[in-house]
Amino acid sequence: MKIAVLPGDGIGTEIVAEAVKVLQALGLKFEMEHALVGGAAYEAHGHPLPESTLNLAKQADAILFGAVGDWKYDKLERALRPEQAILGLRKNLGLFANFRPAICYEQLVGASSLKPELVSGLDILIIRELTGDIYFGQPRGRRSSPDGSFAGADEAFDTMRYTRPEIERIAHVAFQAARKRGKKLTSVDKANVLETFQFWKDIVIEVHAQYPDVELQHMYVDNAAMQLVKAPKSFDVIVTGNMFGDILSDEASMLTGSIGMLPSASLNSANQGLYEPSHGSAPDIAGKGVANPLATILSAAMMLRFSLNQPEAADRIEAAVKKVLTQGLRTPDIYSEGTTRVGTREMGEAVVKALA
Ligand code: NAD
């Protein structure tokens, strides 16, 4: 089991160090190799995703990723910005299926911005298509507007597009995931306005014929955004395109209280995956030893389950995380009165201890 460990920038190095400790404490045989990515790689090699890092990622069974980015790189040309490393890994490894569970832990119900009764027991999974849609569609660019009432004015444009195979494969992933959970899939689209998403909807309906045991519901994205804060527990699995998934998964993350608790997995068709917390590099708290490492530790659990075929070890990590929360340990982002405030390292060490 070979794991490429790419801590990245900001809090990435701090939180990945804790996840690595947890993996090492499992008593399994892993080969873990570290490499630079993002701003750290740009500083050392002049590129956010150097050839050596990409090769390591390609050879590994799974990638444990921290986070990349810092405001100081905002003026770099787009191709050299740290965030390009993630897009490069997704593209090169064909990581088309992004899994973002949003689970509200009983112990953290009070940390959600919604009323406790709305989020207590919340356990939903958002599956976002990750390599298509308007983020990658061509053509895109800036030009002088060729027609219309503003002909001749400067304009910018992107292209929303999906091919049939792209929709079919994400639909299969979503139906299969729903089958293993509550057997209810909500496909989120904007078929009332966008041709691309009428096509999306038609194909999801076709694929559904192979999964008659899963209940399929269609919802427009504006309604889905509303329902996520009105009745989030009415969802089980949500599947949607790249852009809608980007927005809805961040919205869902806030239902659970802290973005510091949310893991994610991005998988290709060979189940090779990139596992990372849902948050960024948090430059505002980097180096202070206060970042919550649990999202990264839970991402390591997802890695064991999805890419390394070690479901029992994944269960152990998830149980250990629940145990430390029950013990009342909290990093500042999830702290509330009556609990014990701890730092990144103490939290990681508590999870290691709880594994035993
Ligand atoms: P962010 O997720 O880094 O931070 C948002 C807020 O959440 C901040 O207040 C931060 O302190 C807090 N936060 C995030 N993770 C936390 C944790 N584990 N524990 C406690 N608090 C936590 O988003 P941002 O501030 O918009 O972006 C910062 C940088 O990260 C930017 O350069 C951005 O491009 C990059 N980014 C990277 C990724 C990634 O690597 N996948 C994702 C999003 C943003």
Short mmCIF file of C-alpha atoms and ligand atoms in Angstrom, two decimals:
data_model
loop_
_atom_site.label_atom_id
_atom_site.label_comp_id
_atom_site.label_asym_id
_atom_site.label_seq_id
_atom_site.Cartn_x
_atom_site.Cartn_y
_atom_site.Cartn_z
CA MET A 1 0.00 0.00 0.00
CA LYS A 2 1.80 3.04 -1.25
CA ILE A 3 0.66 6.45 -0.08
CA ALA A 4 1.92 9.71 -1.57
CA VAL A 5 1.88 12.28 1.23
CA LEU A 6 1.52 15.84 -0.09
CA PRO A 7 1.11 18.26 2.84
CA GLY A 8 1.21 21.47 0.76
CA ASP A 9 1.00 24.91 2.34
CA GLY A 10 -0.27 26.73 5.40
CA ILE A 11 -1.95 24.43 7.90
CA GLY A 12 -1.50 21.57 5.39
CA THR A 13 1.81 20.52 6.94
CA GLU A 14 0.43 20.63 10.50
CA ILE A 15 -2.74 18.61 9.89
CA VAL A 16 -1.16 16.03 7.58
CA ALA A 17 1.51 15.32 10.22
CA GLU A 18 -1.26 14.30 12.62
CA ALA A 19 -3.02 12.11 10.04
CA VAL A 20 0.29 10.37 9.31
CA LYS A 21 0.74 9.64 13.05
CA VAL A 22 -2.74 8.11 13.13
CA LEU A 23 -2.01 5.94 10.07
CA GLN A 24 1.28 4.80 11.59
CA ALA A 25 -0.46 3.83 14.82
CA LEU A 26 -2.74 1.35 13.02
CA GLY A 27 -0.02 -1.30 12.83
CA LEU A 28 -0.49 -1.80 9.07
CA LYS A 29 2.30 -1.84 6.53
CA PHE A 30 2.27 1.37 4.48
CA GLU A 31 4.93 2.82 2.26
CA MET A 32 4.58 6.58 2.71
CA GLU A 33 6.55 9.00 0.58
CA HIS A 34 6.39 12.78 1.04
CA ALA A 35 6.61 15.39 -1.74
CA LEU A 36 6.16 19.12 -2.14
CA VAL A 37 3.03 20.54 -3.75
CA GLY A 38 1.42 23.98 -4.16
CA GLY A 39 3.25 27.10 -3.00
CA ALA A 40 5.93 25.04 -1.26
CA ALA A 41 6.71 23.28 -4.56
CA TYR A 42 6.65 26.57 -6.44
CA GLU A 43 9.25 28.02 -4.02
CA ALA A 44 11.52 24.97 -4.36
CA HIS A 45 11.02 23.97 -8.01
CA GLY A 46 9.27 26.90 -9.73
CA HIS A 47 6.06 24.92 -10.31
CA PRO A 48 3.12 24.00 -8.01
CA LEU A 49 2.99 20.45 -9.38
CA PRO A 50 6.54 19.39 -10.27
CA GLU A 51 7.06 16.34 -12.46
CA SER A 52 8.52 14.39 -9.50
CA THR A 53 5.42 15.03 -7.37
CA LEU A 54 3.07 14.10 -10.21
CA ASN A 55 5.01 10.88 -10.86
CA LEU A 56 4.89 9.92 -7.19
CA ALA A 57 1.12 10.57 -7.17
CA LYS A 58 0.63 8.44 -10.28
CA GLN A 59 2.56 5.50 -8.80
CA ALA A 60 0.78 5.59 -5.44
CA ASP A 61 -2.41 3.72 -4.54
CA ALA A 62 -3.63 6.84 -2.78
CA ILE A 63 -2.66 10.43 -2.11
CA LEU A 64 -3.00 12.07 1.26
CA PHE A 65 -3.22 15.78 0.54
CA GLY A 66 -3.21 18.71 2.98
CA ALA A 67 -4.08 22.03 1.38
CA VAL A 68 -2.44 24.53 -0.93
CA GLY A 69 -2.48 28.27 -1.39
CA ASP A 70 -1.57 31.53 0.20
CA TRP A 71 -2.62 35.08 -0.55
CA LYS A 72 1.00 35.91 -1.43
CA TYR A 73 0.69 33.86 -4.63
CA ASP A 74 -2.43 35.68 -5.87
CA LYS A 75 -0.41 37.83 -8.26
CA LEU A 76 1.33 34.89 -9.97
CA GLU A 77 0.16 33.97 -13.45
CA ARG A 78 -2.70 31.47 -13.17
CA ALA A 79 -0.70 28.41 -14.34
CA LEU A 80 1.80 28.83 -11.48
CA ARG A 81 -0.65 29.42 -8.65
CA PRO A 82 -0.70 26.74 -5.93
CA GLU A 83 -4.35 25.79 -6.59
CA GLN A 84 -3.36 24.65 -10.09
CA ALA A 85 -1.68 21.65 -8.45
CA ILE A 86 -5.06 20.24 -7.43
CA LEU A 87 -6.53 20.76 -10.89
CA GLY A 88 -3.40 19.14 -12.39
CA LEU A 89 -3.69 16.09 -10.13
CA ARG A 90 -7.41 15.71 -10.86
CA LYS A 91 -6.80 15.94 -14.58
CA ASN A 92 -3.72 13.71 -14.76
CA LEU A 93 -5.16 11.01 -12.55
CA GLY A 94 -8.70 11.23 -13.99
CA LEU A 95 -10.20 11.87 -10.54
CA PHE A 96 -13.76 12.44 -11.69
CA ALA A 97 -15.80 11.52 -8.62
CA ASN A 98 -15.64 13.73 -5.57
CA PHE A 99 -17.21 12.39 -2.36
CA ARG A 100 -18.00 14.89 0.36
CA PRO A 101 -19.85 13.48 3.32
CA ALA A 102 -21.51 16.02 5.63
CA ILE A 103 -21.99 14.39 8.99
CA CYS A 104 -23.10 16.29 12.05
CA TYR A 105 -21.54 14.61 15.08
CA GLU A 106 -23.93 14.48 18.02
CA GLN A 107 -21.28 16.12 20.22
CA LEU A 108 -21.03 19.12 17.84
CA VAL A 109 -24.71 19.80 17.15
CA GLY A 110 -24.36 23.14 18.95
CA ALA A 111 -21.59 24.27 16.56
CA SER A 112 -23.93 24.28 13.53
CA SER A 113 -25.47 27.56 12.47
CA LEU A 114 -28.81 25.74 12.11
CA LYS A 115 -31.18 24.74 14.90
CA PRO A 116 -30.12 21.48 16.61
CA GLU A 117 -33.31 19.65 15.56
CA LEU A 118 -32.52 20.33 11.88
CA VAL A 119 -28.98 18.90 11.98
CA SER A 120 -29.01 16.36 14.77
CA GLY A 121 -28.27 12.99 13.14
CA LEU A 122 -27.44 14.58 9.78
CA ASP A 123 -25.52 12.22 7.50
CA ILE A 124 -25.57 13.12 3.81
CA LEU A 125 -23.15 12.48 0.97
CA ILE A 126 -22.58 14.89 -1.88
CA ILE A 127 -21.07 13.41 -5.03
CA ARG A 128 -19.70 16.06 -7.33
CA GLU A 129 -18.49 15.44 -10.88
CA LEU A 130 -14.98 16.83 -10.85
CA THR A 131 -13.40 16.91 -14.29
CA GLY A 132 -16.03 18.39 -16.61
CA ASP A 133 -18.60 21.19 -16.75
CA ILE A 134 -17.96 24.91 -17.13
CA TYR A 135 -14.65 24.68 -15.20
CA PHE A 136 -13.00 22.77 -18.04
CA GLY A 137 -15.20 23.41 -21.10
CA GLN A 138 -13.61 24.99 -24.17
CA PRO A 139 -13.68 27.52 -25.69
CA ARG A 140 -13.18 30.06 -22.96
CA GLY A 141 -11.54 33.42 -22.89
CA ARG A 142 -11.88 37.13 -23.46
CA ARG A 143 -12.61 38.85 -26.71
CA SER A 144 -14.48 41.67 -28.32
CA SER A 145 -18.19 40.81 -28.31
CA PRO A 146 -19.05 39.62 -31.85
CA ASP A 147 -22.80 40.41 -31.76
CA GLY A 148 -25.80 41.56 -29.72
CA SER A 149 -26.55 44.98 -28.34
CA PHE A 150 -23.02 45.23 -26.89
CA ALA A 151 -21.20 44.20 -30.09
CA GLY A 152 -17.61 45.40 -29.98
CA ALA A 153 -17.50 45.62 -26.17
CA ASP A 154 -15.00 43.51 -24.18
CA GLU A 155 -16.53 40.24 -23.00
CA ALA A 156 -15.50 37.05 -21.22
CA PHE A 157 -17.00 33.60 -21.73
CA ASP A 158 -16.78 30.00 -20.51
CA THR A 159 -18.38 26.87 -21.94
CA MET A 160 -20.62 24.55 -19.97
CA ARG A 161 -20.49 21.07 -21.47
CA TYR A 162 -20.81 17.40 -20.54
CA THR A 163 -20.40 14.32 -22.68
CA ARG A 164 -22.61 11.24 -22.28
CA PRO A 165 -19.79 9.03 -20.84
CA GLU A 166 -18.93 11.66 -18.23
CA ILE A 167 -22.51 11.77 -16.99
CA GLU A 168 -23.00 8.01 -17.16
CA ARG A 169 -19.93 7.21 -15.06
CA ILE A 170 -20.73 9.71 -12.28
CA ALA A 171 -24.36 8.52 -12.28
CA HIS A 172 -23.20 4.91 -11.79
CA VAL A 173 -20.90 5.95 -8.94
CA ALA A 174 -23.77 7.83 -7.30
CA PHE A 175 -26.36 5.05 -7.65
CA GLN A 176 -23.86 2.54 -6.28
CA ALA A 177 -23.08 4.79 -3.30
CA ALA A 178 -26.80 5.34 -2.65
CA ARG A 179 -27.36 1.58 -2.79
CA LYS A 180 -24.90 1.15 0.10
CA ARG A 181 -26.63 3.84 2.17
CA GLY A 182 -30.27 4.98 2.38
CA LYS A 183 -31.07 4.05 -1.26
CA LYS A 184 -32.20 7.58 -2.10
CA LEU A 185 -30.46 9.68 -4.76
CA THR A 186 -31.18 13.32 -5.55
CA SER A 187 -29.81 14.50 -8.90
CA VAL A 188 -29.35 18.25 -8.85
CA ASP A 189 -29.58 20.13 -12.16
CA LYS A 190 -30.82 23.28 -13.81
CA ALA A 191 -32.69 21.50 -16.60
CA ASN A 192 -35.31 24.25 -16.77
CA VAL A 193 -32.74 26.68 -18.18
CA LEU A 194 -29.60 24.84 -19.32
CA GLU A 195 -29.38 22.41 -22.23
CA THR A 196 -26.36 20.73 -20.58
CA PHE A 197 -28.42 19.90 -17.53
CA GLN A 198 -31.48 18.67 -19.45
CA PHE A 199 -29.00 16.24 -21.06
CA TRP A 200 -27.64 15.42 -17.58
CA LYS A 201 -31.15 14.69 -16.31
CA ASP A 202 -32.09 12.51 -19.31
CA ILE A 203 -28.98 10.37 -18.84
CA VAL A 204 -29.41 10.02 -15.07
CA ILE A 205 -32.95 8.75 -15.77
CA GLU A 206 -31.55 6.22 -18.27
CA VAL A 207 -28.91 4.96 -15.83
CA HIS A 208 -31.56 4.68 -13.09
CA ALA A 209 -33.09 1.76 -15.03
CA GLN A 210 -30.12 -0.34 -13.80
CA TYR A 211 -30.76 0.60 -10.15
CA PRO A 212 -34.50 0.08 -9.59
CA ASP A 213 -33.93 -0.40 -5.86
CA VAL A 214 -32.69 3.21 -5.51
CA GLU A 215 -35.26 6.00 -5.34
CA LEU A 216 -34.35 8.83 -7.72
CA GLN A 217 -35.44 12.43 -7.26
CA HIS A 218 -34.55 15.44 -9.44
CA MET A 219 -34.13 18.91 -8.00
CA TYR A 220 -33.18 22.26 -9.47
CA VAL A 221 -30.02 23.67 -7.94
CA ASP A 222 -31.72 26.77 -6.53
CA ASN A 223 -34.24 24.61 -4.70
CA ALA A 224 -31.47 22.25 -3.53
CA ALA A 225 -29.59 25.21 -2.01
CA MET A 226 -32.78 26.14 -0.17
CA GLN A 227 -33.66 22.61 0.96
CA LEU A 228 -30.14 22.08 2.32
CA VAL A 229 -30.77 24.71 4.96
CA LYS A 230 -34.51 24.07 5.35
CA ALA A 231 -34.57 20.27 5.68
CA PRO A 232 -31.06 18.88 5.21
CA LYS A 233 -31.99 15.50 6.66
CA SER A 234 -34.40 14.90 3.77
CA PHE A 235 -31.33 14.08 1.60
CA ASP A 236 -29.33 10.88 1.50
CA VAL A 237 -26.99 11.07 -1.53
CA ILE A 238 -26.83 14.09 -3.85
CA VAL A 239 -25.18 13.88 -7.27
CA THR A 240 -24.46 16.94 -9.35
CA GLY A 241 -22.12 18.63 -11.80
CA ASN A 242 -18.82 20.30 -11.06
CA MET A 243 -19.95 23.89 -10.46
CA PHE A 244 -23.19 23.17 -8.59
CA GLY A 245 -21.33 20.57 -6.52
CA ASP A 246 -18.61 23.05 -5.65
CA ILE A 247 -21.15 25.44 -4.18
CA LEU A 248 -23.56 22.97 -2.57
CA SER A 249 -20.82 20.96 -0.88
CA ASP A 250 -19.47 24.09 0.81
CA GLU A 251 -22.98 25.02 1.87
CA ALA A 252 -23.48 21.52 3.29
CA SER A 253 -20.19 21.76 5.15
CA MET A 254 -21.51 24.60 7.26
CA LEU A 255 -24.48 22.50 8.39
CA THR A 256 -22.04 20.46 10.41
CA GLY A 257 -20.53 23.35 12.33
CA SER A 258 -16.94 23.46 11.20
CA ILE A 259 -15.21 22.98 7.93
CA GLY A 260 -12.38 21.57 10.05
CA MET A 261 -14.38 18.33 10.46
CA LEU A 262 -15.09 17.49 6.83
CA PRO A 263 -13.10 14.95 4.83
CA SER A 264 -13.26 14.36 1.09
CA ALA A 265 -12.23 11.81 -1.48
CA SER A 266 -11.69 12.18 -5.23
CA LEU A 267 -11.61 8.90 -7.08
CA ASN A 268 -10.85 7.64 -10.57
CA SER A 269 -12.25 4.54 -12.23
CA ALA A 270 -9.45 2.38 -10.76
CA ASN A 271 -10.36 3.53 -7.21
CA GLN A 272 -7.10 5.38 -6.94
CA GLY A 273 -7.90 8.45 -4.93
CA LEU A 274 -6.83 11.79 -3.57
CA TYR A 275 -7.91 12.35 0.03
CA GLU A 276 -7.99 15.80 1.52
CA PRO A 277 -9.87 17.92 4.02
CA SER A 278 -12.62 20.05 2.48
CA HIS A 279 -11.01 23.26 3.68
CA GLY A 280 -8.07 25.28 2.36
CA SER A 281 -4.68 26.19 3.76
CA ALA A 282 -6.10 28.70 6.28
CA PRO A 283 -3.19 31.17 6.13
CA ASP A 284 -4.84 33.14 8.96
CA ILE A 285 -4.08 30.39 11.49
CA ALA A 286 -1.10 28.65 9.85
CA GLY A 287 1.86 28.03 12.15
CA LYS A 288 -0.17 28.66 15.30
CA GLY A 289 -0.79 25.00 16.10
CA VAL A 290 -4.56 25.51 16.41
CA ALA A 291 -5.91 24.01 13.16
CA ASN A 292 -8.37 21.17 13.48
CA PRO A 293 -6.70 18.00 12.11
CA LEU A 294 -9.87 15.86 12.24
CA ALA A 295 -10.98 16.50 8.64
CA THR A 296 -7.60 15.22 7.45
CA ILE A 297 -7.64 12.27 9.85
CA LEU A 298 -11.15 11.39 8.61
CA SER A 299 -9.88 11.74 5.02
CA ALA A 300 -7.25 9.12 5.88
CA ALA A 301 -10.11 6.88 7.06
CA MET A 302 -11.86 7.37 3.70
CA MET A 303 -8.58 6.47 1.99
CA LEU A 304 -8.39 3.19 3.90
CA ARG A 305 -11.98 2.38 2.95
CA PHE A 306 -12.06 3.41 -0.72
CA SER A 307 -8.53 2.94 -2.08
CA LEU A 308 -6.68 0.63 0.30
CA ASN A 309 -9.41 -1.90 1.05
CA GLN A 310 -8.99 -1.64 4.82
CA PRO A 311 -12.55 -0.95 6.02
CA GLU A 312 -11.88 -2.13 9.57
CA ALA A 313 -8.99 0.29 9.99
CA ALA A 314 -11.26 3.05 8.64
CA ASP A 315 -13.90 2.14 11.22
CA ARG A 316 -11.26 2.26 13.96
CA ILE A 317 -10.21 5.78 13.02
CA GLU A 318 -13.80 7.03 12.83
CA ALA A 319 -14.59 5.49 16.20
CA ALA A 320 -11.46 7.09 17.69
CA VAL A 321 -12.54 10.51 16.40
CA LYS A 322 -15.97 10.09 18.00
CA LYS A 323 -14.25 9.03 21.23
CA VAL A 324 -12.10 12.18 21.48
CA LEU A 325 -15.15 14.33 20.81
CA THR A 326 -17.04 12.49 23.55
CA GLN A 327 -14.06 13.11 25.84
CA GLY A 328 -14.77 16.81 25.25
CA LEU A 329 -11.57 17.66 23.36
CA ARG A 330 -12.02 20.58 20.96
CA THR A 331 -9.77 22.66 18.72
CA PRO A 332 -10.76 26.36 18.80
CA ASP A 333 -12.99 26.13 15.69
CA ILE A 334 -15.34 23.68 17.45
CA TYR A 335 -14.81 24.86 21.02
CA SER A 336 -17.80 25.61 23.22
CA GLU A 337 -18.08 26.30 26.92
CA GLY A 338 -17.60 23.27 29.13
CA THR A 339 -15.28 21.48 26.69
CA THR A 340 -11.48 21.28 26.70
CA ARG A 341 -9.59 23.44 24.24
CA VAL A 342 -6.65 21.64 22.59
CA GLY A 343 -4.22 22.35 19.75
CA THR A 344 -3.55 20.48 16.52
CA ARG A 345 -0.92 18.16 17.97
CA GLU A 346 -2.84 17.34 21.15
CA MET A 347 -5.90 16.49 19.06
CA GLY A 348 -3.87 14.19 16.78
CA GLU A 349 -2.23 12.50 19.76
CA ALA A 350 -5.60 12.02 21.45
CA VAL A 351 -6.89 10.22 18.35
CA VAL A 352 -3.80 7.97 18.35
CA LYS A 353 -4.45 7.17 22.01
CA ALA A 354 -8.14 6.54 21.37
CA LEU A 355 -7.25 3.99 18.66
CA ALA A 356 -5.92 1.72 21.37
P1 NAD B 1 -9.88 28.17 4.08
O1 NAD B 1 -10.70 26.92 4.05
O2 NAD B 1 -8.42 28.00 4.05
O3 NAD B 1 -10.26 29.00 5.40
C1 NAD B 1 -11.57 29.50 5.64
C2 NAD B 1 -11.73 29.74 7.15
O4 NAD B 1 -11.85 28.48 7.82
C3 NAD B 1 -10.54 30.45 7.78
O5 NAD B 1 -11.00 31.31 8.78
C4 NAD B 1 -9.74 29.32 8.41
O6 NAD B 1 -8.99 29.72 9.54
C5 NAD B 1 -10.83 28.32 8.79
N1 NAD B 1 -10.33 26.95 8.71
C6 NAD B 1 -10.07 26.23 7.60
N2 NAD B 1 -9.61 25.02 7.92
C7 NAD B 1 -9.58 24.96 9.26
C8 NAD B 1 -9.19 23.95 10.20
N3 NAD B 1 -8.73 22.75 9.83
N4 NAD B 1 -9.26 24.24 11.51
C9 NAD B 1 -9.72 25.43 11.93
N5 NAD B 1 -10.13 26.41 11.11
C10 NAD B 1 -10.05 26.18 9.78
O7 NAD B 1 -10.38 29.07 2.87
P2 NAD B 1 -9.84 30.47 2.35
O8 NAD B 1 -9.42 31.31 3.52
O9 NAD B 1 -10.86 30.96 1.42
O10 NAD B 1 -8.55 30.11 1.48
C11 NAD B 1 -7.21 30.14 1.98
C12 NAD B 1 -6.28 29.59 0.92
O11 NAD B 1 -6.59 28.21 0.70
C13 NAD B 1 -6.42 30.27 -0.45
O12 NAD B 1 -5.15 30.41 -1.01
C14 NAD B 1 -7.28 29.29 -1.24
O13 NAD B 1 -7.08 29.39 -2.62
C15 NAD B 1 -6.79 27.99 -0.69
N6 NAD B 1 -7.72 26.86 -0.82
C16 NAD B 1 -7.18 25.65 -1.04
C17 NAD B 1 -7.98 24.52 -1.09
C18 NAD B 1 -7.33 23.19 -1.27
O14 NAD B 1 -6.13 23.07 -1.08
N7 NAD B 1 -8.08 22.14 -1.60
C19 NAD B 1 -9.37 24.64 -0.92
C20 NAD B 1 -9.90 25.91 -0.66
C21 NAD B 1 -9.07 27.02 -0.60
#
